[in-house]
Amino acid sequence: MYNIAKPDKYHANWYRAKSIANRLAAKLARSQLRAEKAAMQWDLATLEMSAGCAGLAAVAFAASAAALVLDASFDGGLLARRPYSAHRDSVIIYDPNAPTFALAADALDSSSVPFTSHSEDTPFGSYLQQTLDYAQFDGLFRALNTSDGPLHSRGEAHITVVSPPEFDRVLKPAGVTIGEIEGIAARVGIQDARLTPVCLGRFAGALPKPATDGDKGRFLLYSLVVADNHGDLARIRKEIFKLYRGKGGEGALFQPEGFWPHVTIGFDRRDLFIEDGIYKGANLCYARIRTDE
C-alpha cells in the first residue's frame, strides 16, 4: 500500500518522529487532516520496522508505541482520543445524536483509593473489584439522570475483576479462596491498575431471554467502558487462572481474557450482566467521552 520495498531503520524513526509532531499539532489545532497524516506516518514507520529490522531499535520502537500512538477522530470541533489497546481495533459505532460527555482525566486513577474487600460467605457475596472514587463519576451520573432519568446509582464506583458467578460457580468449587484471590490482587497492585476511558456505553432495550416475567420489557443502563491498556487487571485474572488450574480446575470453565472492564454509572430497573446476555465492551458504545484536565 505504501510501497515499502525494504526495511529502513532511519526512515522508520523519521516517520515516527513526524507522526508524533503531527499528532501534537492535530490536538492543538484540532485538525482532522493532521490527525490522519499522523496516523499514516505511524503506519509507514510500522511497515518499515516490521519489514525486517531487528535489534535495539525494534525493541525501543515497540516499547514506545503503546505510549505514543494516538488515534484521533474529529467530531463537532473536538478531537476524541481512542486508547491504544484491545479496543483500538474494535468496531465502535456511536449514536449520531448522542452528546459528548465529560470526565475528569484522573477519574480512573485509584492509586489513593483504599481497596474494598468483598468476602461474604453468602451466595454471590464474594468477588474482586478495583475500587474507584465515586465522586469522580457523580457528575456523569447527574448529567445522564437529567437527560434520561429517573436513573438509580449504586452510590459507589468500581470495576469488577472477578464476578460473583465466576467465584461461586467456578473458582470456589475448585478450592480457590477469596483470600487467595485478594492476595494475588494485592501483589499485582489492583488499585494501581492503569486504565483509559473508551466511551459511554448504553443499553436501551429488552433482554434477549428474560429469566422471569419481571425481567420483561425495556431496560436502560449506562456504563463507562474502559481499556486495560497495560494489562494490569488482565494479569490478575491470569494469575488467578494459574492458581485455579494448579488446584485441578477445568480450564474451559474460566477464561482469563473473557473480561470487559467497565464502570456502571446508572440504570432504571437493575444492573445487567453477561448472564442477562449483555456484554459491556466497545460494542456497548453510545457516546464519546471527553477527558478534562
Short mmCIF file of C-alpha atoms in Angstrom, two decimals:
data_model
loop_
_atom_site.label_atom_id
_atom_site.label_comp_id
_atom_site.label_asym_id
_atom_site.label_seq_id
_atom_site.Cartn_x
_atom_site.Cartn_y
_atom_site.Cartn_z
CA MET A 1 0.00 0.00 0.00
CA TYR A 2 2.80 2.42 0.92
CA ASN A 3 5.39 0.96 -1.48
CA ILE A 4 7.80 -0.19 1.21
CA ALA A 5 10.35 -2.33 -0.64
CA LYS A 6 12.89 -2.99 2.11
CA PRO A 7 13.33 -2.25 5.82
CA ASP A 8 14.97 1.02 6.72
CA LYS A 9 15.56 1.94 10.37
CA TYR A 10 16.34 5.56 9.51
CA HIS A 11 13.09 6.01 7.62
CA ALA A 12 11.13 4.29 10.37
CA ASN A 13 12.47 6.66 13.03
CA TRP A 14 11.87 9.64 10.74
CA TYR A 15 8.24 8.68 10.10
CA ARG A 16 7.75 8.04 13.79
CA ALA A 17 9.07 11.50 14.73
CA LYS A 18 6.90 13.15 12.06
CA SER A 19 3.85 11.22 13.30
CA ILE A 20 4.37 12.40 16.88
CA ALA A 21 4.80 16.01 15.74
CA ASN A 22 1.67 15.91 13.60
CA ARG A 23 -0.28 14.21 16.36
CA LEU A 24 0.54 17.04 18.76
CA ALA A 25 -0.23 19.63 16.09
CA ALA A 26 -3.56 17.94 15.39
CA LYS A 27 -4.50 18.12 19.04
CA LEU A 28 -3.51 21.78 19.38
CA ALA A 29 -5.08 22.93 16.10
CA ARG A 30 -7.99 20.47 16.24
CA SER A 31 -7.11 19.45 12.71
CA GLN A 32 -8.56 16.26 11.27
CA LEU A 33 -6.15 16.47 8.31
CA ARG A 34 -3.09 16.46 10.59
CA ALA A 35 -4.57 13.63 12.64
CA GLU A 36 -4.99 11.50 9.52
CA LYS A 37 -1.47 12.40 8.37
CA ALA A 38 -0.06 11.39 11.76
CA ALA A 39 -1.83 8.02 11.56
CA MET A 40 -0.49 7.41 8.06
CA GLN A 41 3.06 8.27 9.10
CA TRP A 42 2.83 5.88 12.05
CA ASP A 43 1.67 3.15 9.67
CA LEU A 44 4.69 3.88 7.47
CA ALA A 45 7.03 3.60 10.46
CA THR A 46 5.44 0.31 11.45
CA LEU A 47 5.83 -1.10 7.97
CA GLU A 48 9.47 -0.02 7.78
CA MET A 49 10.27 -1.76 11.05
CA SER A 50 8.12 -4.86 10.54
CA ALA A 51 9.69 -5.47 7.14
CA GLY A 52 12.70 -6.93 8.88
CA CYS A 53 14.54 -4.57 11.22
CA ALA A 54 15.63 -6.12 14.49
CA GLY A 55 17.80 -5.33 17.48
CA LEU A 56 17.59 -2.47 19.91
CA ALA A 57 15.80 -0.12 17.52
CA ALA A 58 12.91 -2.56 17.18
CA VAL A 59 12.74 -3.03 20.93
CA ALA A 60 12.67 0.72 21.50
CA PHE A 61 10.03 1.15 18.82
CA ALA A 62 7.77 -1.48 20.36
CA ALA A 63 8.21 -0.11 23.87
CA SER A 64 7.27 3.41 22.83
CA ALA A 65 4.36 2.50 20.60
CA ALA A 66 1.79 1.98 23.35
CA ALA A 67 2.63 5.30 24.95
CA LEU A 68 2.82 7.39 21.80
CA VAL A 69 0.17 6.16 19.38
CA LEU A 70 -2.97 8.29 19.31
CA ASP A 71 -5.89 7.55 17.01
CA ALA A 72 -7.72 10.82 16.53
CA SER A 73 -11.16 11.44 15.11
CA PHE A 74 -12.79 14.81 14.56
CA ASP A 75 -16.28 15.35 15.86
CA GLY A 76 -18.07 18.61 16.39
CA GLY A 77 -14.79 20.53 16.57
CA LEU A 78 -13.31 18.29 19.30
CA LEU A 79 -10.60 15.69 19.00
CA ALA A 80 -11.73 12.44 20.63
CA ARG A 81 -8.93 10.15 21.78
CA ARG A 82 -9.09 6.40 21.24
CA PRO A 83 -6.89 4.36 23.61
CA TYR A 84 -4.10 2.21 22.25
CA SER A 85 -5.41 -1.12 23.50
CA ALA A 86 -7.51 -4.10 22.58
CA HIS A 87 -10.33 -1.62 21.91
CA ARG A 88 -8.22 0.12 19.26
CA ASP A 89 -9.24 -2.45 16.66
CA SER A 90 -12.83 -2.71 17.86
CA VAL A 91 -15.75 -1.55 15.78
CA ILE A 92 -17.12 1.43 17.68
CA ILE A 93 -20.42 2.86 16.49
CA TYR A 94 -21.67 5.94 18.29
CA ASP A 95 -25.24 7.19 18.30
CA PRO A 96 -25.09 10.17 15.89
CA ASN A 97 -27.47 12.10 18.15
CA ALA A 98 -25.59 11.45 21.39
CA PRO A 99 -23.76 14.35 23.02
CA THR A 100 -20.17 14.14 24.20
CA PHE A 101 -19.86 13.65 27.96
CA ALA A 102 -17.06 14.99 30.15
CA LEU A 103 -14.97 13.06 32.64
CA ALA A 104 -12.01 14.14 34.74
CA ALA A 105 -8.71 12.96 33.30
CA ASP A 106 -7.78 11.25 36.57
CA ALA A 107 -11.19 9.68 37.22
CA LEU A 108 -9.83 6.15 36.76
CA ASP A 109 -6.76 6.72 38.94
CA SER A 110 -7.47 4.70 42.08
CA SER A 111 -3.94 4.67 43.48
CA SER A 112 -5.04 6.71 46.51
CA VAL A 113 -8.36 4.89 46.99
CA PRO A 114 -8.43 2.10 49.61
CA PHE A 115 -9.10 -1.43 48.41
CA THR A 116 -12.56 -2.77 49.27
CA SER A 117 -12.84 -6.45 50.16
CA HIS A 118 -15.93 -8.49 49.28
CA SER A 119 -15.60 -11.83 51.02
CA GLU A 120 -19.00 -12.63 52.47
CA ASP A 121 -19.84 -16.29 52.93
CA THR A 122 -23.19 -15.90 51.18
CA PRO A 123 -24.33 -16.63 47.61
CA PHE A 124 -22.67 -14.11 45.29
CA GLY A 125 -21.17 -12.38 48.31
CA SER A 126 -17.54 -12.84 47.28
CA TYR A 127 -15.90 -11.16 44.29
CA LEU A 128 -12.93 -8.98 43.35
CA GLN A 129 -13.10 -5.35 42.35
CA GLN A 130 -10.89 -2.37 41.72
CA THR A 131 -12.40 0.36 43.89
CA LEU A 132 -12.75 3.84 42.39
CA ASP A 133 -13.64 7.26 43.80
CA TYR A 134 -17.37 7.67 43.19
CA ALA A 135 -17.13 11.46 43.38
CA GLN A 136 -15.33 11.38 40.03
CA PHE A 137 -18.38 9.83 38.35
CA ASP A 138 -21.23 11.58 40.13
CA GLY A 139 -21.28 14.43 37.60
CA LEU A 140 -21.64 11.96 34.73
CA PHE A 141 -24.48 10.22 36.54
CA ARG A 142 -26.27 13.51 37.17
CA ALA A 143 -25.91 14.53 33.52
CA LEU A 144 -27.49 11.26 32.42
CA ASN A 145 -30.16 11.36 35.10
CA THR A 146 -31.24 14.76 33.80
CA SER A 147 -31.47 13.62 30.19
CA ASP A 148 -32.79 10.07 30.56
CA GLY A 149 -33.96 9.84 34.18
CA PRO A 150 -35.00 8.70 36.55
CA LEU A 151 -31.93 6.53 36.98
CA HIS A 152 -30.53 4.75 40.01
CA SER A 153 -26.91 4.73 41.11
CA ARG A 154 -25.05 2.37 43.41
CA GLY A 155 -23.53 5.38 45.16
CA GLU A 156 -20.08 3.87 44.63
CA ALA A 157 -17.85 3.08 41.67
CA HIS A 158 -15.77 0.03 40.88
CA ILE A 159 -14.55 -2.28 38.15
CA THR A 160 -15.38 -5.93 38.70
CA VAL A 161 -12.33 -8.09 38.03
CA VAL A 162 -13.75 -11.45 39.18
CA SER A 163 -17.53 -11.60 39.20
CA PRO A 164 -19.66 -13.30 41.88
CA PRO A 165 -20.82 -16.05 39.46
CA GLU A 166 -17.21 -16.73 38.40
CA PHE A 167 -16.20 -17.19 42.02
CA ASP A 168 -19.23 -19.13 43.26
CA ARG A 169 -19.69 -21.40 40.25
CA VAL A 170 -16.12 -21.94 39.03
CA LEU A 171 -13.29 -20.84 41.29
CA LYS A 172 -14.68 -21.76 44.72
CA PRO A 173 -15.68 -25.34 43.74
CA ALA A 174 -12.07 -25.87 42.61
CA GLY A 175 -10.77 -24.86 46.03
CA VAL A 176 -9.73 -21.28 45.24
CA THR A 177 -10.48 -18.97 48.17
CA ILE A 178 -11.35 -15.29 48.03
CA GLY A 179 -8.38 -14.69 50.32
CA GLU A 180 -6.03 -16.20 47.73
CA ILE A 181 -7.62 -14.06 45.01
CA GLU A 182 -7.23 -10.89 47.08
CA GLY A 183 -3.63 -11.86 47.82
CA ILE A 184 -2.88 -12.00 44.09
CA ALA A 185 -4.63 -8.66 43.58
CA ALA A 186 -2.54 -7.08 46.34
CA ARG A 187 0.73 -8.42 44.91
CA VAL A 188 -0.03 -7.20 41.41
CA GLY A 189 -1.36 -3.87 42.69
CA ILE A 190 -5.01 -3.78 41.73
CA GLN A 191 -5.53 -0.22 42.97
CA ASP A 192 -2.65 0.95 40.77
CA ALA A 193 -4.11 -0.51 37.56
CA ARG A 194 -3.73 1.91 34.65
CA LEU A 195 -6.97 2.38 32.76
CA THR A 196 -8.30 4.61 29.99
CA PRO A 197 -11.91 5.56 29.21
CA VAL A 198 -13.14 4.29 25.84
CA CYS A 199 -16.70 5.57 25.64
CA LEU A 200 -20.02 5.85 27.42
CA GLY A 201 -21.97 2.68 26.79
CA ARG A 202 -25.73 2.33 26.81
CA PHE A 203 -28.24 -0.49 26.64
CA ALA A 204 -31.81 0.57 25.93
CA GLY A 205 -33.97 -2.39 25.09
CA ALA A 206 -35.40 -5.74 26.13
CA LEU A 207 -33.37 -8.71 27.32
CA PRO A 208 -32.96 -11.47 24.71
CA LYS A 209 -34.14 -14.17 27.13
CA PRO A 210 -35.90 -12.79 30.23
CA ALA A 211 -35.41 -15.21 33.14
CA THR A 212 -38.66 -14.13 34.79
CA ASP A 213 -41.76 -12.13 33.93
CA GLY A 214 -40.26 -9.32 35.98
CA ASP A 215 -37.39 -9.09 33.51
CA LYS A 216 -39.65 -8.49 30.54
CA GLY A 217 -39.89 -5.07 28.98
CA ARG A 218 -37.41 -2.29 28.37
CA PHE A 219 -34.25 -1.69 30.40
CA LEU A 220 -31.98 1.35 30.39
CA LEU A 221 -28.37 1.07 31.53
CA TYR A 222 -25.28 3.27 31.24
CA SER A 223 -21.70 2.09 31.78
CA LEU A 224 -18.34 3.70 31.22
CA VAL A 225 -16.39 1.29 29.01
CA VAL A 226 -12.67 1.32 29.88
CA ALA A 227 -9.48 -0.11 28.42
CA ASP A 228 -6.99 -2.11 30.49
CA ASN A 229 -4.20 -0.54 28.43
CA HIS A 230 -1.26 -2.07 30.23
CA GLY A 231 -2.88 -5.41 31.03
CA ASP A 232 -2.77 -4.78 34.78
CA LEU A 233 -6.19 -6.26 35.51
CA ALA A 234 -5.71 -8.97 32.88
CA ARG A 235 -2.54 -10.01 34.69
CA ILE A 236 -4.52 -10.51 37.90
CA ARG A 237 -7.00 -12.75 36.11
CA LYS A 238 -4.19 -14.73 34.50
CA GLU A 239 -2.54 -15.31 37.87
CA ILE A 240 -5.88 -16.45 39.28
CA PHE A 241 -6.22 -18.82 36.33
CA LYS A 242 -2.82 -20.35 37.11
CA LEU A 243 -3.87 -20.88 40.72
CA TYR A 244 -7.19 -22.36 39.61
CA ARG A 245 -5.56 -24.79 37.18
CA GLY A 246 -2.97 -25.71 39.80
CA LYS A 247 -5.81 -26.86 42.03
CA GLY A 248 -7.19 -29.07 39.28
CA GLY A 249 -9.79 -26.65 37.91
CA GLU A 250 -11.14 -27.31 34.44
CA GLY A 251 -9.60 -24.74 32.10
CA ALA A 252 -12.65 -24.50 29.86
CA LEU A 253 -14.71 -23.03 32.69
CA PHE A 254 -12.60 -19.93 33.35
CA GLN A 255 -11.34 -17.68 30.57
CA PRO A 256 -8.94 -15.07 31.97
CA GLU A 257 -9.25 -12.96 28.82
CA GLY A 258 -13.07 -13.11 28.96
CA PHE A 259 -13.22 -9.77 30.69
CA TRP A 260 -14.84 -6.47 29.70
CA PRO A 261 -13.84 -3.80 32.26
CA HIS A 262 -16.43 -1.08 32.83
CA VAL A 263 -17.86 1.20 35.48
CA THR A 264 -21.63 1.02 35.96
CA ILE A 265 -22.93 4.61 36.00
CA GLY A 266 -26.69 4.26 36.28
CA PHE A 267 -29.74 2.14 35.44
CA ASP A 268 -33.50 2.40 35.62
CA ARG A 269 -34.55 -1.05 36.90
CA ARG A 270 -31.41 -3.00 37.82
CA ASP A 271 -27.87 -3.60 36.67
CA LEU A 272 -27.41 -6.07 33.83
CA PHE A 273 -24.73 -8.71 33.34
CA ILE A 274 -23.33 -11.28 30.93
CA GLU A 275 -25.80 -13.75 32.44
CA ASP A 276 -28.55 -11.48 31.06
CA GLY A 277 -26.95 -11.57 27.61
CA ILE A 278 -25.41 -8.10 27.96
CA TYR A 279 -21.75 -7.56 27.01
CA LYS A 280 -20.10 -4.33 28.14
CA GLY A 281 -17.19 -3.92 25.78
CA ALA A 282 -16.74 -1.46 22.92
CA ASN A 283 -19.88 -3.00 21.41
CA LEU A 284 -21.84 -1.09 24.08
CA CYS A 285 -20.52 2.34 22.98
CA TYR A 286 -23.16 5.02 22.70
CA ALA A 287 -21.42 8.38 23.19
CA ARG A 288 -17.92 9.83 23.19
CA ILE A 289 -16.12 10.71 26.41
CA ARG A 290 -14.04 13.88 26.64
CA THR A 291 -11.42 13.84 29.38
CA ASP A 292 -10.90 17.22 31.02
CA GLU A 293 -7.54 18.01 32.60
#
